Amino acid sequence: MIICQSHEDVNIEKRHLNTLLNAQVDGIFMSVSKTTLDTEHIQNILDTSNTPIIFFDRKKDIAGISTVTIDDYRGGYIAAEHLISEVYKNICHFAGDLNLEIYQNRLNGYKQALTDHHLTVKNENIIYTGSTIEAGIEAIKTLWNKKSIPDAIFSSSDFAALGACQEIIIANNRSSKTVLRINY
């Protein structure tokens, strides 16, 4: 087994795929990088090699490639529905990088759950964050500048959620009162 890490860089992804092909691996399991917009390098493997590719986690729709993924739409729906069941009504969503299908699906699940429970989907409650700790920190700062602060946040990205939690903890430590409460 050979494990390669692209560090979210499509150029590194391409080099790793070439290395794996040169090593004559029996197959490739891959999760595409955030920066993989053009999939020509993956299509070339299918066209010129007998090496099977299976996507996991993050995928692109390419004929001939199987996928092993979770239902991100359903996951987004369940997460939002859980917050609704806890009596939250003004739910913010950190949407992640919408170039990636998993974040699109989580956003759509969130929207559908709100709609199904007769809550308004507010565009101002959808913050396009990216998937970094820094993006979560900036997203919380953006929320604090809004007229109406949400009573709950659903983040599609673990890293954005971590950044948001860090910023909330720092703000709570600076203030004599609780600025925001974190529930897990």
Coordinates of C-alpha atoms in Angstrom, one line a residue, residues 34-135:
K34 CA -10.0 21.0 -3.5
T35 CA -8.2 22.5 -6.4
T36 CA -9.1 19.7 -8.9
L37 CA -11.4 21.5 -11.2
D38 CA -10.2 20.0 -14.5
T39 CA -10.2 16.2 -14.4
E40 CA -8.2 15.6 -17.7
H41 CA -5.3 14.0 -15.8
I42 CA -7.7 11.4 -14.3
Q43 CA -9.5 10.8 -17.6
N44 CA -6.0 10.2 -19.2
I45 CA -5.4 7.4 -16.7
L46 CA -8.7 5.7 -17.7
D47 CA -7.9 6.2 -21.4
T48 CA -4.3 5.0 -21.4
S49 CA -4.1 2.5 -18.5
N50 CA -5.8 -0.6 -17.1
T51 CA -5.4 0.7 -13.6
P52 CA -8.8 1.0 -11.9
I53 CA -9.6 4.1 -9.9
I54 CA -12.1 4.4 -7.1
F55 CA -13.0 7.7 -5.5
F56 CA -13.8 8.0 -1.8
D57 CA -14.9 11.0 0.1
R58 CA -14.5 13.7 -2.6
K59 CA -15.3 12.7 -6.1
K60 CA -15.8 13.9 -9.6
D61 CA -18.5 12.5 -11.9
I62 CA -16.3 10.6 -14.4
A63 CA -17.7 7.6 -16.3
G64 CA -16.0 4.4 -15.4
I65 CA -14.9 5.4 -11.9
S66 CA -16.7 3.8 -8.9
T67 CA -17.2 5.8 -5.7
V68 CA -17.3 5.0 -2.0
T69 CA -18.9 8.0 -0.3
I70 CA -21.5 8.9 2.3
D71 CA -24.7 10.6 1.5
D72 CA -23.6 14.2 2.2
Y73 CA -27.1 15.6 1.3
R74 CA -28.6 13.3 4.0
G75 CA -25.9 14.2 6.4
G76 CA -26.6 18.0 5.9
Y77 CA -30.3 17.3 6.3
I78 CA -29.8 15.3 9.5
A79 CA -27.5 17.9 11.0
A80 CA -29.9 20.8 10.4
E81 CA -32.8 18.7 11.5
H82 CA -31.1 17.9 14.8
L83 CA -30.6 21.6 15.5
I84 CA -34.2 22.2 14.7
S85 CA -35.3 19.4 17.1
E86 CA -33.2 21.2 19.8
V87 CA -35.6 24.2 19.2
Y88 CA -33.1 26.4 17.2
K89 CA -34.8 28.4 14.6
N90 CA -32.2 30.8 13.3
I91 CA -29.5 28.4 12.0
C92 CA -26.4 29.6 10.3
H93 CA -24.6 27.3 7.8
F94 CA -20.8 27.5 7.1
A95 CA -21.1 26.2 3.5
G96 CA -17.5 25.2 2.7
D97 CA -15.9 25.3 -0.7
L98 CA -18.8 24.9 -3.2
N99 CA -16.4 23.8 -5.9
L100 CA -16.6 20.5 -4.1
E101 CA -19.7 18.3 -4.5
I102 CA -19.7 17.3 -0.8
Y103 CA -20.2 20.8 0.3
Q104 CA -22.9 21.5 -2.3
N105 CA -24.8 18.5 -1.1
R106 CA -24.5 19.4 2.6
L107 CA -25.8 22.9 1.8
N108 CA -28.7 21.5 -0.1
G109 CA -29.5 19.1 2.7
Y110 CA -29.5 22.0 5.2
K111 CA -31.8 24.1 3.0
Q112 CA -34.2 21.2 2.6
A113 CA -34.4 20.5 6.3
L114 CA -35.2 24.1 7.0
T115 CA -37.9 24.1 4.3
D116 CA -39.4 20.8 5.5
H117 CA -39.7 22.2 9.0
H118 CA -41.3 25.5 7.8
L119 CA -38.2 27.6 8.5
T120 CA -37.1 30.3 6.1
V121 CA -33.8 29.7 4.3
K122 CA -32.0 33.1 4.9
N123 CA -29.2 33.9 2.5
E124 CA -27.5 36.0 5.1
N125 CA -27.3 32.8 7.3
I126 CA -25.2 31.0 4.6
I127 CA -21.6 31.9 4.9
Y128 CA -19.2 30.6 2.3
T129 CA -16.2 29.7 4.4
G130 CA -13.7 27.5 2.7
S131 CA -12.3 24.6 4.7
T132 CA -9.7 26.1 7.0
I133 CA -9.4 27.1 10.6
E134 CA -8.8 30.7 9.4
A135 CA -12.0 30.6 7.4

